[in-house]
PDB file of C-alpha atoms in Angstrom:
ATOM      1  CA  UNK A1442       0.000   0.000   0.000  1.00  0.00           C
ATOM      2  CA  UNK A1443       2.804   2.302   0.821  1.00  0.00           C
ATOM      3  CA  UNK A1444       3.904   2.014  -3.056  1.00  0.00           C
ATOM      4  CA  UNK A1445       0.273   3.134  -4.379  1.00  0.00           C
ATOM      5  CA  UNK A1446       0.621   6.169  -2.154  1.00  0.00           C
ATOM      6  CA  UNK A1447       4.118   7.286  -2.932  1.00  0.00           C
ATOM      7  CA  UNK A1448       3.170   6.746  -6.443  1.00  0.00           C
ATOM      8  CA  UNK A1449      -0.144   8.645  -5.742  1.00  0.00           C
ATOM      9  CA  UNK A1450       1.763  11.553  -3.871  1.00  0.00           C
ATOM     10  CA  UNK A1451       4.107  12.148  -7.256  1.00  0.00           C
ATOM     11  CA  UNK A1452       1.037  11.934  -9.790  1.00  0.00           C
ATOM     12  CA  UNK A1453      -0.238  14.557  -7.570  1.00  0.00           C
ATOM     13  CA  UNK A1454       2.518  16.369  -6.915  1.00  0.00           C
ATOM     14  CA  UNK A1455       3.301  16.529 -10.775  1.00  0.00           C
ATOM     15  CA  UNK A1456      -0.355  16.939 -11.561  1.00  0.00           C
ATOM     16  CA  UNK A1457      -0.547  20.635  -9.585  1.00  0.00           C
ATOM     17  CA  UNK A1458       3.136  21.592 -10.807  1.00  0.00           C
ATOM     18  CA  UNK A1459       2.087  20.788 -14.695  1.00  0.00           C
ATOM     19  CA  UNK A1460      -1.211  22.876 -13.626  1.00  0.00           C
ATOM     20  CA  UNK A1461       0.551  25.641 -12.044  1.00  0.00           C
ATOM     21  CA  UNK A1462       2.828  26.149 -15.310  1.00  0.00           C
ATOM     22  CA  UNK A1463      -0.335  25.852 -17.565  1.00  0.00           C
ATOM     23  CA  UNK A1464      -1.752  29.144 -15.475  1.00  0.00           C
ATOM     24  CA  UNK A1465       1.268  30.838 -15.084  1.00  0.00           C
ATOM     25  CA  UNK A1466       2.157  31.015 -19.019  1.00  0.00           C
ATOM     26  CA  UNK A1467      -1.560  31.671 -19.813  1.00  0.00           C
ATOM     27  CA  UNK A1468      -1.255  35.169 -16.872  1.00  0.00           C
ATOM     28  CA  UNK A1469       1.822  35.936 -18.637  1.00  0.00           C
ATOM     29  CA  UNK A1470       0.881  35.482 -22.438  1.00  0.00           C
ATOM     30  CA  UNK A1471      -2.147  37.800 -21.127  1.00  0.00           C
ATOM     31  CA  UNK A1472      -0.709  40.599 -18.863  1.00  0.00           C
ATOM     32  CA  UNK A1473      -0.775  43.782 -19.458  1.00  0.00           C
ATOM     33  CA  UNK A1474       2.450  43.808 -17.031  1.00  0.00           C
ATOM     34  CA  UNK A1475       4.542  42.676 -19.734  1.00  0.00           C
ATOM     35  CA  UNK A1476       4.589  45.520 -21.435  1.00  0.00           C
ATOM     36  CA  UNK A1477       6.835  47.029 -18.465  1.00  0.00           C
ATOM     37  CA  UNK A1478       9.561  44.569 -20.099  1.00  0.00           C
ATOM     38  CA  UNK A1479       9.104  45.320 -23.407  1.00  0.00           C
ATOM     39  CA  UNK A1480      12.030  46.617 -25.748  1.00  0.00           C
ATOM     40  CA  UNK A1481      11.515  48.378 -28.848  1.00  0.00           C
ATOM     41  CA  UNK A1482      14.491  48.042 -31.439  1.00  0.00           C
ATOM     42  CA  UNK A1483      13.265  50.348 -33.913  1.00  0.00           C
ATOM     43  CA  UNK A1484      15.181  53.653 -34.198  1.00  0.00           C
ATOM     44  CA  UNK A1485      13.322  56.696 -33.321  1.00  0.00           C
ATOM     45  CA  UNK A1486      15.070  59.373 -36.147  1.00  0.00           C
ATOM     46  CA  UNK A1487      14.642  61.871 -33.132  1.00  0.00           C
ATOM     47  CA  UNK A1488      16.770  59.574 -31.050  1.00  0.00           C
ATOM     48  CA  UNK A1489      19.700  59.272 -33.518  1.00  0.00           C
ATOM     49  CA  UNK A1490      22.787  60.954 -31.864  1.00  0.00           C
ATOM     50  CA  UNK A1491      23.982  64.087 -33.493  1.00  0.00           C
ATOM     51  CA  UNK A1492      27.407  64.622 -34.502  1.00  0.00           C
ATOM     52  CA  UNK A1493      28.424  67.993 -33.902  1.00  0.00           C
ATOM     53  CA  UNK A1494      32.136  67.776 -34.520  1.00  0.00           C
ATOM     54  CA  UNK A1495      32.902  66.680 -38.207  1.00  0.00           C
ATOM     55  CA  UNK A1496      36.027  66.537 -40.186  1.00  0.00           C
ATOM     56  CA  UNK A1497      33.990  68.487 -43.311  1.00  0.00           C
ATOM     57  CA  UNK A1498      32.590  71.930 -42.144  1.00  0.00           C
ATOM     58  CA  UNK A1499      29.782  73.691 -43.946  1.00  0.00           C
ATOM     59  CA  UNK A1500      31.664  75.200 -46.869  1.00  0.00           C
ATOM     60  CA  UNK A1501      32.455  74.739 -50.849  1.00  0.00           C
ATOM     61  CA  UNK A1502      35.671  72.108 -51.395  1.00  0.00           C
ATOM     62  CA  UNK A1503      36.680  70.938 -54.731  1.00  0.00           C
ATOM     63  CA  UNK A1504      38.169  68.139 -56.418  1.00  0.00           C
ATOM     64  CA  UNK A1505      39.317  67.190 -59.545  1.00  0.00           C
ATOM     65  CA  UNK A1506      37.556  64.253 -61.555  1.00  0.00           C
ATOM     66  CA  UNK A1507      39.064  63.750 -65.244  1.00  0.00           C
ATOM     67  CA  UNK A1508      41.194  66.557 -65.637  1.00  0.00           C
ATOM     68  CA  UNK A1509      37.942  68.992 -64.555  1.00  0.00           C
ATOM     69  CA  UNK A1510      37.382  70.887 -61.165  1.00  0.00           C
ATOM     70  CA  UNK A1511      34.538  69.670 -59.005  1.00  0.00           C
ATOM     71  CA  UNK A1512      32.920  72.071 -56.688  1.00  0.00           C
ATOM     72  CA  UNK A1513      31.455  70.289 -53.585  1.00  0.00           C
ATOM     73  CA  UNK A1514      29.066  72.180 -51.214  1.00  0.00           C
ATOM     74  CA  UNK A1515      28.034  71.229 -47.887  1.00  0.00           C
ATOM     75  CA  UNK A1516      25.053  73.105 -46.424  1.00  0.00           C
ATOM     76  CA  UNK A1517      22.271  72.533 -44.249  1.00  0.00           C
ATOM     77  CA  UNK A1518      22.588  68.906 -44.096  1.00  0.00           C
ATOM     78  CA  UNK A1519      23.298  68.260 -48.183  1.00  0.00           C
ATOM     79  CA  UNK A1520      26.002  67.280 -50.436  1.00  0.00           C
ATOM     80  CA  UNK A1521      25.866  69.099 -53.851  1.00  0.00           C
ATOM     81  CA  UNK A1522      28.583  68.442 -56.010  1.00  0.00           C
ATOM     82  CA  UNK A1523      28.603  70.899 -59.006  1.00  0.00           C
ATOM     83  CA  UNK A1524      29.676  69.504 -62.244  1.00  0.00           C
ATOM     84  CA  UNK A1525      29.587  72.454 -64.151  1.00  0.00           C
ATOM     85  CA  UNK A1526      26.967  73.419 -66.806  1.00  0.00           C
ATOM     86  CA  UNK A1527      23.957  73.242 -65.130  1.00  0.00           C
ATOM     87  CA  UNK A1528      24.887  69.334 -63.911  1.00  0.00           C
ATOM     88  CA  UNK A1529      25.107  68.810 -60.172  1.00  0.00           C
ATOM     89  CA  UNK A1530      24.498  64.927 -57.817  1.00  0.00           C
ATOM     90  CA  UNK A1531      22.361  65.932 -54.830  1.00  0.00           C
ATOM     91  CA  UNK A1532      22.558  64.303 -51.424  1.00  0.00           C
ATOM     92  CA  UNK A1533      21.866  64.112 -48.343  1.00  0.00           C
ATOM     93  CA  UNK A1534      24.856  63.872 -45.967  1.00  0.00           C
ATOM     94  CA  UNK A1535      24.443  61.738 -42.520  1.00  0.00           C
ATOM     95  CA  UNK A1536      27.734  61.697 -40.351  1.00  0.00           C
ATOM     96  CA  UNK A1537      28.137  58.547 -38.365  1.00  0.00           C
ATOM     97  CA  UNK A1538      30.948  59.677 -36.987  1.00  0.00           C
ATOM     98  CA  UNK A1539      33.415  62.914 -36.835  1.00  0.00           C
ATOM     99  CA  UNK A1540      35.035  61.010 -39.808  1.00  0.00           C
ATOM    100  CA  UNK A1541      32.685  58.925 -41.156  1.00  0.00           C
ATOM    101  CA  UNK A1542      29.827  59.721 -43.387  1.00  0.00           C
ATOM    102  CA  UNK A1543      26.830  58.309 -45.747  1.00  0.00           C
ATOM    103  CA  UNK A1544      25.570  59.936 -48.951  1.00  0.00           C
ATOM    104  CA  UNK A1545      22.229  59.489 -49.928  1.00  0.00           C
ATOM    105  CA  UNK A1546      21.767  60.151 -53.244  1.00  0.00           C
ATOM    106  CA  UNK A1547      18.519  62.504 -53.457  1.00  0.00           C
ATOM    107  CA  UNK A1548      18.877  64.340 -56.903  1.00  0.00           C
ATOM    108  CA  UNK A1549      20.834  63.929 -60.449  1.00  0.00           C
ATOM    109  CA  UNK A1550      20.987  66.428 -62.903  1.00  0.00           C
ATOM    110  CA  UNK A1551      24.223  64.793 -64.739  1.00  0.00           C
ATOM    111  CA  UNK A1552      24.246  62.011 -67.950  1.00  0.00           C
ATOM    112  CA  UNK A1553      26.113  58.544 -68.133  1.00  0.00           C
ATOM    113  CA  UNK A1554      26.288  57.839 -63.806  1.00  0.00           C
ATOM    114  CA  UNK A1555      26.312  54.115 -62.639  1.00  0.00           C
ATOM    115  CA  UNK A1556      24.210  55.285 -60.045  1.00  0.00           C
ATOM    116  CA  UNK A1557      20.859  56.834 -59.086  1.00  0.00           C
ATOM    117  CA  UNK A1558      18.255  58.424 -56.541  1.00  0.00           C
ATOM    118  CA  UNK A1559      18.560  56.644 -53.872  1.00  0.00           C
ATOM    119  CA  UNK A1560      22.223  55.369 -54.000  1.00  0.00           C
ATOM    120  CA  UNK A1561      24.467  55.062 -50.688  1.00  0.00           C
ATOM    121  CA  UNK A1562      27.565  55.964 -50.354  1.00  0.00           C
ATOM    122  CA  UNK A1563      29.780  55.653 -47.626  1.00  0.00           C
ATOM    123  CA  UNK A1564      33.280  57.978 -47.305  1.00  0.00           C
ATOM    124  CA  UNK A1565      35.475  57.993 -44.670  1.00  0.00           C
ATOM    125  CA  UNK A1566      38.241  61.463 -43.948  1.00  0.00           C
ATOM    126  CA  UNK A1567      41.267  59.493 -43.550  1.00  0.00           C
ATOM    127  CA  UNK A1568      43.374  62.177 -43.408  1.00  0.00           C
ATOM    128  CA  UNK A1569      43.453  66.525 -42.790  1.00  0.00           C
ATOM    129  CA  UNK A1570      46.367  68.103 -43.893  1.00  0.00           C
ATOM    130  CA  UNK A1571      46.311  72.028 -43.935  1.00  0.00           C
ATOM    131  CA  UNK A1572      43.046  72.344 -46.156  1.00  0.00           C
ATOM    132  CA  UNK A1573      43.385  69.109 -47.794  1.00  0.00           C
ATOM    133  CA  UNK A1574      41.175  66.213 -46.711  1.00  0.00           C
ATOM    134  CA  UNK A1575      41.996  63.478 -47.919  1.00  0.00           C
ATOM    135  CA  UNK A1576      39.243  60.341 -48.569  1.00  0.00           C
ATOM    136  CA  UNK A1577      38.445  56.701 -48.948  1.00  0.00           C
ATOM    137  CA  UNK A1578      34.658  55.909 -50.595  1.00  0.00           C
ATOM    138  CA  UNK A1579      32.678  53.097 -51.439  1.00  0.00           C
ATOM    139  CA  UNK A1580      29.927  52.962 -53.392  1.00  0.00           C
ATOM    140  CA  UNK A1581      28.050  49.781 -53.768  1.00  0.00           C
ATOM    141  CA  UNK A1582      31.180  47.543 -53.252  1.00  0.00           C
ATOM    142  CA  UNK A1583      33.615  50.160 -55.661  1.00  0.00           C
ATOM    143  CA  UNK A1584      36.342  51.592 -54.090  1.00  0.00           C
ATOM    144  CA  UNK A1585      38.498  54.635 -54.570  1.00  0.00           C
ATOM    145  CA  UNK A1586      40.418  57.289 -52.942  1.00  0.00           C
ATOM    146  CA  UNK A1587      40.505  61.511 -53.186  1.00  0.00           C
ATOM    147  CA  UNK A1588      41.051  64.344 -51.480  1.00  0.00           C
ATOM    148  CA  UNK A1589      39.403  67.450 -50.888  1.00  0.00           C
ATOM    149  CA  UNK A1590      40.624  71.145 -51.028  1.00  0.00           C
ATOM    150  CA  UNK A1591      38.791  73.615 -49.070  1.00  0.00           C
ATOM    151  CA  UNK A1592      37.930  76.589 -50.900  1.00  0.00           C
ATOM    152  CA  UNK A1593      35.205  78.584 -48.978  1.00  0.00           C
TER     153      UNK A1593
END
């Protein structure tokens, strides 16, 4: 008799611990409480630090691409390179870091590019020397190096 009970006492005791679990995941499945321990991975663009130190000021810079000067302006946020008549690549410049920074690609008025709205690319200021800044930029896995010359 003493084996029917000890077997009795662990059906039991396994019964109300199998029960208990049942109730417990059902509370928590329906708690408002677990929104306390919620996270929320998506980025907030209001809660994106801002770099305020970055190797590039606002200013005009140029560069020389094919034996022709390049006139790059930085202003309120945008990249404009000017290409001369009337052609220009538009885009909008987000610094990661004080030397690190993504083009987005936002308007074309220039002929024969491999690229178009909506294009990233990603430079990084390897180097300042005097008003030289020299560059290394990649644009959809193509590689290259520059430099800069402030102008303005």
């Amino acid at each position: 008799m003493k084996k029917t009970t000890i077997k009795t006492q662990i059906f039991i005791a396994f019964f109300f611990l199998g029960l208990s679990t049942f109730f417990a995941q059902d509370v928590a499945m329906n708690s408002n409480e677990l929104e306390l321990f919620e996270t929320n991975y998506k980025t907030d663009p209001e809660d994106k630090e801002v770099i305020k130190e970055t190797a590039l000021e606002e200013g005009k810079y140029a560069y020389t691409s094919k034996g022709k000067e390049v006139i790059v302006e930085i202003k309120d946020g945008f990249y404009t390179e000017y290409h001369g008549e009337n052609e220009f690549i538009k885009a909008k410049i987000n610094w990661s870091s004080e030397n690190n920074y993504k083009l987005v690609v936002t308007e074309i008025q220039k002929e024969n590019l491999p690229f178009k709205e909506g294009t990233v690319m990603e430079t990084e200021i390897i180097k300042v020397k005097g008003d030289k800044f020299y560059y290394e930029s990649n644009l959809e896995g193509l590689t290259w190096s520059g430099r800069f010359r402030k102008i303005d």
